[in-house]
Short mmCIF file of C-alpha atoms in Angstrom, two decimals:
data_model
loop_
_atom_site.label_atom_id
_atom_site.label_comp_id
_atom_site.label_asym_id
_atom_site.label_seq_id
_atom_site.Cartn_x
_atom_site.Cartn_y
_atom_site.Cartn_z
CA MET A 1 92.25 125.23 65.96
CA SER A 2 91.30 121.40 65.22
CA SER A 3 93.53 118.72 65.43
CA ALA A 4 92.78 117.45 61.87
CA PRO A 5 94.31 120.09 59.87
CA TRP A 6 97.69 119.56 62.11
CA ARG A 7 97.46 115.66 61.52
CA GLN A 8 97.20 116.17 57.88
CA MET A 9 100.01 118.93 57.48
CA ALA A 10 101.97 116.86 59.72
CA ALA A 11 101.85 113.78 57.62
CA LYS A 12 102.65 115.46 54.64
CA MET A 13 105.84 116.58 56.40
CA ALA A 14 106.62 113.53 57.18
CA ALA A 15 106.15 112.02 54.00
CA GLY A 16 108.85 114.63 52.89
CA ALA A 17 106.36 116.45 50.81
CA LYS A 18 106.27 120.03 50.23
CA VAL A 19 103.01 122.15 51.95
CA ASN A 20 101.78 125.11 50.58
CA ASP A 21 102.17 128.68 51.75
CA ALA A 22 99.10 128.83 53.65
CA GLU A 23 100.90 125.97 55.64
CA ALA A 24 104.62 126.68 55.80
CA GLY A 25 105.04 130.13 54.55
CA LEU A 26 107.41 132.20 56.61
CA GLY A 27 104.47 134.57 58.90
CA ALA A 28 101.65 132.28 57.79
CA SER A 29 99.17 132.40 60.41
CA VAL A 30 98.41 128.65 60.78
CA TYR A 31 102.04 127.51 60.54
CA HIS A 32 103.22 130.31 62.93
CA LYS A 33 100.85 129.28 65.86
CA ASN A 34 101.72 125.64 65.44
CA SER A 35 105.76 126.39 65.43
CA ALA A 36 105.96 124.37 68.67
CA GLN A 37 103.86 121.35 68.08
CA ILE A 38 105.64 121.54 64.27
CA GLU A 39 109.67 121.33 66.45
CA GLN A 40 108.28 119.08 68.87
CA ALA A 41 106.89 116.66 66.30
CA ASN A 42 108.22 112.79 66.48
CA VAL A 43 108.75 111.68 62.98
CA THR A 44 110.02 108.71 63.31
CA ASP A 45 111.97 106.36 60.55
CA THR A 46 113.13 102.59 61.02
CA ALA A 47 116.15 104.15 59.40
CA LYS A 48 117.10 107.04 61.21
CA PRO A 49 120.39 106.80 62.06
CA SER A 50 121.28 107.32 65.97
CA TYR A 51 124.04 109.80 67.03
CA ASP A 52 125.36 111.13 70.45
CA TYR A 53 125.83 114.79 69.31
CA ILE A 54 124.11 116.15 66.65
CA VAL A 55 125.74 119.50 65.88
CA LEU A 56 124.27 122.62 63.70
CA VAL A 57 127.37 124.73 62.23
CA LEU A 58 125.97 128.16 60.76
CA GLN A 59 128.33 130.53 58.44
CA GLY A 60 128.27 134.49 58.33
CA GLY A 61 126.15 135.96 55.47
CA GLY A 62 124.01 138.76 56.92
CA ALA A 63 120.50 139.07 55.54
CA LEU A 64 121.19 135.12 53.84
CA GLY A 65 120.82 133.64 57.65
CA ALA A 66 117.28 133.49 56.77
CA TYR A 67 118.26 130.23 55.11
CA GLN A 68 119.45 128.82 58.29
CA ALA A 69 116.39 129.23 60.24
CA GLY A 70 115.19 127.19 57.22
CA ILE A 71 117.46 124.12 58.11
CA PHE A 72 116.61 124.48 61.68
CA GLU A 73 112.99 124.14 61.11
CA GLY A 74 113.62 121.12 58.89
CA MET A 75 115.92 119.36 61.38
CA ALA A 76 113.53 119.63 64.46
CA GLU A 77 110.54 118.48 62.67
CA ALA A 78 112.29 115.51 61.51
CA GLY A 79 113.60 115.05 65.43
CA TYR A 80 117.21 116.32 64.21
CA ALA A 81 117.18 119.14 66.58
CA PRO A 82 121.17 119.90 67.62
CA ASN A 83 122.19 119.69 70.64
CA TRP A 84 125.19 121.77 70.00
CA VAL A 85 125.34 125.09 67.53
CA ALA A 86 128.16 126.97 66.38
CA GLY A 87 127.94 129.98 64.65
CA VAL A 88 130.28 132.93 63.57
CA SER A 89 128.37 136.85 62.59
CA ILE A 90 125.05 136.15 61.67
CA GLY A 91 125.33 132.04 62.19
CA ALA A 92 126.19 133.73 65.71
CA ILE A 93 123.27 135.03 66.24
CA ASN A 94 120.92 132.56 64.61
CA ALA A 95 122.83 130.22 67.73
CA ALA A 96 122.15 132.06 70.34
CA LEU A 97 117.98 131.97 69.34
CA ILE A 98 118.03 128.38 68.98
CA ALA A 99 120.24 127.69 72.32
CA GLY A 100 118.57 130.42 74.20
CA ASN A 101 115.12 129.65 73.80
CA PRO A 102 113.59 126.30 75.25
CA ASP A 103 112.78 123.34 73.16
CA GLY A 104 109.35 124.00 71.43
CA HIS A 105 109.71 127.56 70.78
CA ARG A 106 112.77 127.84 69.15
CA VAL A 107 111.57 127.91 65.50
CA GLU A 108 109.02 130.86 66.86
CA ARG A 109 111.97 132.65 67.99
CA LEU A 110 113.39 132.40 65.16
CA ARG A 111 110.75 133.42 62.98
CA GLU A 112 109.79 136.41 65.38
CA PHE A 113 113.27 137.58 64.65
CA TRP A 114 113.50 137.20 60.92
CA ASN A 115 109.87 138.97 60.43
CA LEU A 116 111.24 141.81 63.05
CA VAL A 117 114.65 142.40 60.53
CA SER A 118 112.55 142.17 57.41
CA SER A 119 109.68 143.98 58.31
CA GLY A 120 111.39 147.35 56.62
CA LEU A 121 110.36 146.63 53.25
CA ALA A 122 107.29 143.81 52.57
CA ALA A 123 106.45 144.25 49.13
CA ASP A 124 107.57 141.65 46.44
CA ALA A 125 108.04 141.17 42.96
CA PRO A 126 106.87 139.46 40.07
CA THR A 127 108.73 136.02 40.56
CA PHE A 128 108.72 135.23 36.33
CA PHE A 129 110.92 138.08 35.01
CA ASP A 130 114.46 137.92 36.65
CA PRO A 131 115.29 141.54 35.83
CA LEU A 132 112.63 143.09 37.96
CA HIS A 133 113.96 140.95 40.66
CA HIS A 134 117.35 141.78 40.50
CA ALA A 135 116.15 145.89 40.61
CA PHE A 136 114.23 144.86 43.21
CA ASN A 137 116.59 143.24 45.39
CA ARG A 138 119.48 146.10 44.68
CA ALA A 139 116.58 148.25 46.01
CA SER A 140 116.12 146.64 49.06
CA ALA A 141 119.91 146.22 49.81
CA ALA A 142 120.01 150.10 49.46
CA LEU A 143 117.40 151.13 51.29
CA SER A 144 119.10 148.82 53.95
CA ALA A 145 122.22 150.66 54.00
CA VAL A 146 120.42 154.00 53.88
CA VAL A 147 118.29 153.55 56.52
CA GLY A 148 119.30 150.67 58.61
CA VAL A 149 117.72 147.54 59.15
CA PRO A 150 114.56 147.09 61.78
CA GLY A 151 115.85 145.25 65.36
CA PHE A 152 119.61 145.19 64.14
CA TYR A 153 121.34 148.48 63.02
CA ALA A 154 120.71 151.83 62.11
CA PRO A 155 123.31 154.83 60.58
CA ARG A 156 125.16 156.63 63.23
CA VAL A 157 124.28 160.29 63.47
CA PRO A 158 126.35 162.01 63.46
CA PRO A 159 128.73 159.66 60.73
CA ALA A 160 131.68 158.43 61.55
CA MET A 161 133.99 160.61 59.36
CA LEU A 162 132.74 163.70 61.36
CA VAL A 163 133.53 161.86 64.96
CA PRO A 164 137.19 162.36 66.59
CA ASP A 165 139.74 160.04 66.32
CA GLY A 166 139.88 157.45 68.65
CA HIS A 167 136.38 157.94 69.61
CA PRO A 168 134.27 154.37 69.88
CA ASN A 169 131.44 156.12 67.33
CA ALA A 170 134.25 156.69 64.56
CA LEU A 171 135.12 153.09 64.31
CA SER A 172 131.83 152.03 62.13
CA VAL A 173 129.20 153.18 59.65
CA TYR A 174 125.91 152.02 61.98
CA ASP A 175 125.15 151.60 65.33
CA THR A 176 124.28 148.07 66.58
CA SER A 177 121.63 149.38 69.73
CA LEU A 178 118.92 147.84 67.92
CA LEU A 179 119.96 144.56 68.25
CA ARG A 180 121.59 144.71 71.36
CA SER A 181 117.94 145.71 72.79
CA THR A 182 117.00 142.73 70.19
CA LEU A 183 118.88 139.92 71.52
CA THR A 184 118.34 140.89 74.94
CA ASP A 185 114.64 140.30 74.69
CA MET A 186 114.89 137.34 72.39
CA VAL A 187 117.59 135.23 73.97
CA ASP A 188 117.75 133.53 77.59
CA PHE A 189 121.52 133.90 78.43
CA ASP A 190 120.86 132.13 81.45
CA LEU A 191 119.35 128.99 79.80
CA ILE A 192 122.55 129.25 77.45
CA ASN A 193 124.77 128.97 80.60
CA ARG A 194 123.03 125.83 81.58
CA ARG A 195 124.39 124.22 78.84
CA ASP A 196 121.19 121.87 78.11
CA THR A 197 122.33 123.07 74.43
CA ARG A 198 126.11 123.30 73.80
CA PHE A 199 126.89 126.91 72.10
CA SER A 200 130.16 127.93 70.51
CA VAL A 201 130.73 131.25 68.34
CA GLY A 202 133.57 132.61 66.68
CA ALA A 203 135.11 135.77 66.60
CA VAL A 204 138.42 137.19 65.63
CA ASN A 205 140.98 139.44 68.14
CA VAL A 206 141.56 142.82 66.87
CA HIS A 207 144.75 143.50 68.46
CA THR A 208 146.20 139.68 67.59
CA GLY A 209 144.45 138.99 64.32
CA ASN A 210 143.83 135.78 65.79
CA SER A 211 140.83 133.67 65.96
CA THR A 212 138.85 132.85 69.43
CA TYR A 213 135.92 131.24 70.52
CA PHE A 214 133.43 131.78 73.13
CA ASP A 215 132.23 128.50 74.31
CA ASN A 216 129.54 127.91 77.21
CA GLU A 217 131.70 124.46 78.15
CA TYR A 218 134.35 126.95 79.51
CA ASP A 219 132.99 130.68 79.51
CA THR A 220 130.08 132.09 80.91
CA ILE A 221 127.75 133.49 77.76
CA GLU A 222 127.03 137.18 77.57
CA LEU A 223 125.31 139.19 74.96
CA ASP A 224 128.99 140.93 74.34
CA HIS A 225 129.89 137.42 72.64
CA VAL A 226 127.43 137.37 70.60
CA MET A 227 127.71 140.73 69.78
CA ALA A 228 131.20 140.55 68.62
CA SER A 229 130.97 137.71 66.60
CA GLY A 230 128.84 139.48 64.02
CA ALA A 231 130.66 142.85 64.57
CA LEU A 232 132.02 143.41 60.82
CA PRO A 233 133.92 145.72 60.06
CA PRO A 234 133.21 148.77 59.11
CA ALA A 235 129.70 148.33 58.98
CA PHE A 236 129.90 147.41 62.51
CA ALA A 237 131.96 148.45 65.97
CA PRO A 238 134.42 146.35 67.29
CA VAL A 239 133.02 145.06 71.15
CA GLU A 240 135.27 144.61 73.82
CA ILE A 241 135.24 141.40 76.09
CA ASP A 242 138.24 141.31 78.99
CA GLY A 243 140.21 144.16 77.96
CA SER A 244 140.20 143.27 73.99
CA HIS A 245 138.59 144.26 71.26
CA PHE A 246 136.56 141.57 68.55
CA TRP A 247 135.38 141.49 65.30
CA ASP A 248 132.96 139.25 63.01
CA GLY A 249 134.79 135.66 63.23
CA GLY A 250 134.25 135.75 59.58
CA ILE A 251 137.11 137.66 58.81
CA VAL A 252 139.22 134.53 59.56
CA SER A 253 136.96 131.56 59.10
CA ASN A 254 133.72 132.05 57.86
CA THR A 255 132.42 128.32 59.25
CA PRO A 256 133.13 127.15 62.59
CA LEU A 257 133.60 123.41 61.67
CA TRP A 258 137.01 122.79 62.03
CA TYR A 259 137.04 123.88 65.59
CA VAL A 260 133.65 121.45 66.47
CA LEU A 261 135.94 118.78 65.07
CA ASP A 262 138.99 120.04 67.35
CA GLU A 263 136.99 120.06 70.51
CA SER A 264 135.69 116.97 69.63
CA PRO A 265 138.49 114.25 68.38
CA THR A 266 136.38 111.42 69.34
CA MET A 267 132.71 111.94 68.85
CA GLN A 268 130.37 110.22 67.05
CA GLY A 269 127.69 112.37 65.97
CA LEU A 270 126.11 114.47 62.71
CA ILE A 271 127.47 117.65 61.97
CA VAL A 272 124.99 119.76 59.66
CA GLN A 273 127.01 122.21 57.62
CA VAL A 274 125.51 124.94 56.68
CA ASP A 275 127.05 127.32 53.82
CA LEU A 276 125.21 130.80 52.46
CA PHE A 277 127.76 131.36 50.01
CA ASN A 278 128.15 129.09 47.14
CA ALA A 279 131.42 128.06 46.19
CA ARG A 280 130.68 127.11 42.61
CA GLY A 281 129.46 129.67 40.09
CA GLU A 282 129.87 130.41 36.58
CA LEU A 283 132.23 132.78 34.71
CA PRO A 284 130.47 136.54 35.10
CA GLN A 285 128.77 138.42 32.66
CA ASN A 286 129.18 142.26 34.34
CA LEU A 287 130.45 144.45 36.91
CA ASP A 288 127.82 143.15 39.54
CA GLN A 289 128.15 139.54 38.76
CA VAL A 290 131.64 139.96 39.48
CA MET A 291 131.52 141.30 42.42
CA GLU A 292 128.95 138.94 43.85
CA ARG A 293 131.17 135.61 42.45
CA HIS A 294 134.37 137.56 44.29
CA LYS A 295 132.10 137.31 47.43
CA ASP A 296 130.79 133.96 47.18
CA ILE A 297 134.89 132.70 46.52
CA ILE A 298 136.11 134.45 49.45
CA TYR A 299 133.32 133.51 52.13
CA SER A 300 133.23 129.77 51.07
CA SER A 301 137.07 129.29 50.65
CA LYS A 302 137.97 128.62 54.37
CA THR A 303 134.44 125.81 54.01
CA ARG A 304 136.10 123.94 50.87
CA PHE A 305 139.41 124.07 53.25
CA ASN A 306 138.02 122.92 55.85
CA THR A 307 136.07 119.77 54.41
CA SER A 308 139.14 118.96 52.60
CA ARG A 309 141.49 118.96 55.36
CA VAL A 310 138.75 116.66 57.52
CA THR A 311 138.80 114.28 54.26
CA ASP A 312 142.56 114.39 53.44
CA GLN A 313 143.46 113.57 57.42
CA GLU A 314 140.91 110.39 57.18
CA SER A 315 142.46 109.18 54.28
CA LEU A 316 145.82 109.14 55.80
CA ARG A 317 144.54 107.76 59.14
CA ASN A 318 142.77 104.90 57.02
CA ALA A 319 146.49 104.44 55.19
CA LEU A 320 148.16 104.32 58.44
CA GLN A 321 145.71 101.92 59.97
CA ARG A 322 146.75 99.56 56.77
CA VAL A 323 150.70 100.29 57.24
CA LEU A 324 150.06 99.13 60.66
CA LYS A 325 148.62 95.81 60.15
CA ARG A 326 151.13 94.87 58.02
CA LEU A 327 153.74 95.24 60.58
CA PRO A 328 155.23 92.04 62.76
CA ALA A 329 153.22 90.78 65.72
CA ASP A 330 156.29 91.26 67.77
CA LEU A 331 156.30 95.09 67.37
CA ALA A 332 152.98 95.61 68.65
CA ASN A 333 153.87 96.61 72.29
CA ASP A 334 156.52 98.93 70.80
CA PRO A 335 155.93 102.44 71.89
CA ASP A 336 155.74 104.19 68.84
CA VAL A 337 153.83 101.82 67.66
CA ARG A 338 151.30 102.37 70.46
CA ALA A 339 151.50 105.97 69.76
CA LEU A 340 150.59 105.91 66.12
CA SER A 341 148.09 103.22 66.91
CA ASP A 342 146.16 105.31 69.68
CA SER A 343 145.72 108.26 66.78
CA LEU A 344 143.68 105.85 64.78
CA ARG A 345 140.88 106.92 67.36
CA GLY A 346 139.27 109.13 65.59
CA PRO A 347 135.90 110.63 65.22
CA LYS A 348 132.83 108.82 63.60
CA ILE A 349 131.41 111.29 61.97
CA ASP A 350 129.02 111.92 59.01
CA ILE A 351 129.03 115.55 58.11
CA VAL A 352 125.78 116.75 55.92
CA HIS A 353 126.82 119.88 53.32
CA LEU A 354 124.01 122.07 53.01
CA ILE A 355 124.50 124.64 50.47
CA ASN A 356 122.35 127.97 50.03
CA ARG A 357 121.97 127.91 45.64
CA ARG A 358 118.41 127.72 45.10
CA TYR A 359 117.73 131.12 42.99
CA SER A 360 119.12 132.97 40.41
CA TYR A 361 118.29 136.51 40.58
CA THR A 362 120.75 137.48 43.15
CA SER A 363 123.00 140.67 43.16
CA SER A 364 126.30 141.16 45.07
CA SER A 365 124.34 142.59 47.66
CA LYS A 366 122.47 139.77 48.19
CA ASP A 367 123.61 139.57 51.97
CA ASN A 368 122.07 142.84 52.83
CA ASP A 369 118.81 142.31 51.31
CA PHE A 370 116.28 142.33 54.26
CA SER A 371 113.19 142.49 52.21
CA ARG A 372 110.01 140.00 53.67
CA ALA A 373 109.83 138.49 50.11
CA THR A 374 113.73 137.51 49.84
CA VAL A 375 113.80 136.26 53.83
CA LYS A 376 110.82 134.31 52.63
CA GLN A 377 112.11 132.68 49.76
CA LEU A 378 115.78 131.85 51.81
CA TRP A 379 113.87 130.66 54.83
CA GLU A 380 111.74 127.94 52.57
CA SER A 381 114.90 127.23 50.57
CA GLY A 382 116.70 125.94 53.74
CA LEU A 383 113.33 123.91 54.98
CA ASP A 384 113.00 122.46 51.19
CA ASP A 385 116.72 121.47 51.53
CA ALA A 386 116.36 120.01 54.85
CA ARG A 387 112.97 118.18 54.24
CA ARG A 388 114.79 116.72 50.79
CA THR A 389 118.14 115.71 52.14
CA ILE A 390 116.62 113.92 55.31
CA HIS A 391 114.43 111.66 53.30
CA HIS A 392 117.35 110.78 50.45
CA PRO A 393 117.52 107.32 50.33
CA GLU A 394 121.29 107.72 50.77
CA TRP A 395 120.92 109.54 53.56
CA LEU A 396 118.12 106.65 55.15
CA ARG A 397 120.28 104.08 54.19
CA ARG A 398 122.87 105.21 56.89
CA SER A 399 121.47 103.00 59.81
CA THR A 400 124.14 102.67 61.86
CA MET A 401 127.79 104.74 63.00
CA GLY A 402 130.11 103.71 60.42
CA GLU A 403 134.17 103.98 60.31
CA GLY A 404 135.65 107.48 60.18
CA ILE A 405 134.03 110.59 58.30
CA ARG A 406 131.84 110.68 55.48
CA VAL A 407 130.92 114.00 54.09
CA PHE A 408 127.35 113.99 52.08
CA ASP A 409 126.44 116.88 49.66
CA LEU A 410 122.24 115.89 49.12
CA ALA A 411 120.38 118.78 48.12
CA HIS A 412 121.00 120.37 44.62
#
């Protein structure tokens, strides 16, 4: 391929321009062949902030995880490739595909995975007619529920209700052997355990109900850790690890943000938090919208709590700092005053909040719609949101690390 078209496309991306489907569509031949080049592109900007750590925080959401893949592509092409990925559920799977592949091949591997799982229904619906889109999405989700998803899961035969109590096959509707095979082929766990990129995935202990994180900083990561993080009941069976059984981490908290902050109390870095469910929404007009809104609130609630907790703690830290400055100088060496002063040494972090909220013709089963058309649109929406956020004026003004924690929500 001639280098001229690539230079033209790279220039468009560097300028924040939207490239056309032939250049950037999911599975498009030109873009697909140059995934490694795009990921390695050195898109520089004199106002680009400098961070010690760039953390990508990925929540659960099934098929909606294609949006996360688009976000990663946008970060990588702009030179913000993360050196720490933390996820739960589908976020854990995307995190494994990122950390378990070398630089320059991660976008390509994500594209391979999402092309595989969306290969069951590749048709599309006209973009100008929302009711047809609603019907198409519901049909696609129903197909996934009945026959499964290629490379991901398949209905159990015989079904769980016909299996004796206590048998492992009695604990879930679907068999995830396909996903085991897919991740074995696509993820290099030796690479993850070399710790070039920090990797953390959340699960829930079935016996205690407590959240647990598996982290290559402390653990030798294996396939079962990723499978456990995505084992959402009753669809998927719990995964046994060291004598305990684990379910999907999203049951307790659908975002690893607080784990990341707890693990790095003095971190100077950028956290990109990608939410697949939108906390804000209109009053539902029918039962399907009621179920969709219910799901959005459930799976976005912990995200709002975590972000609010971060900003509240930062406000308290600033208030304490102001109070300490008013104390007499002779109290500076008081043990209690020193202890309070030490507690002020918090992180210096920018949290960029990206939310999947780009199209209206969704349904309550949107997280199970693995059609090629929907996956392609989700990926492109994530890529577009990442590009617009990185090139946003408020973002570009941030040239040095400031004090405390700042939260950005720029992609509307």
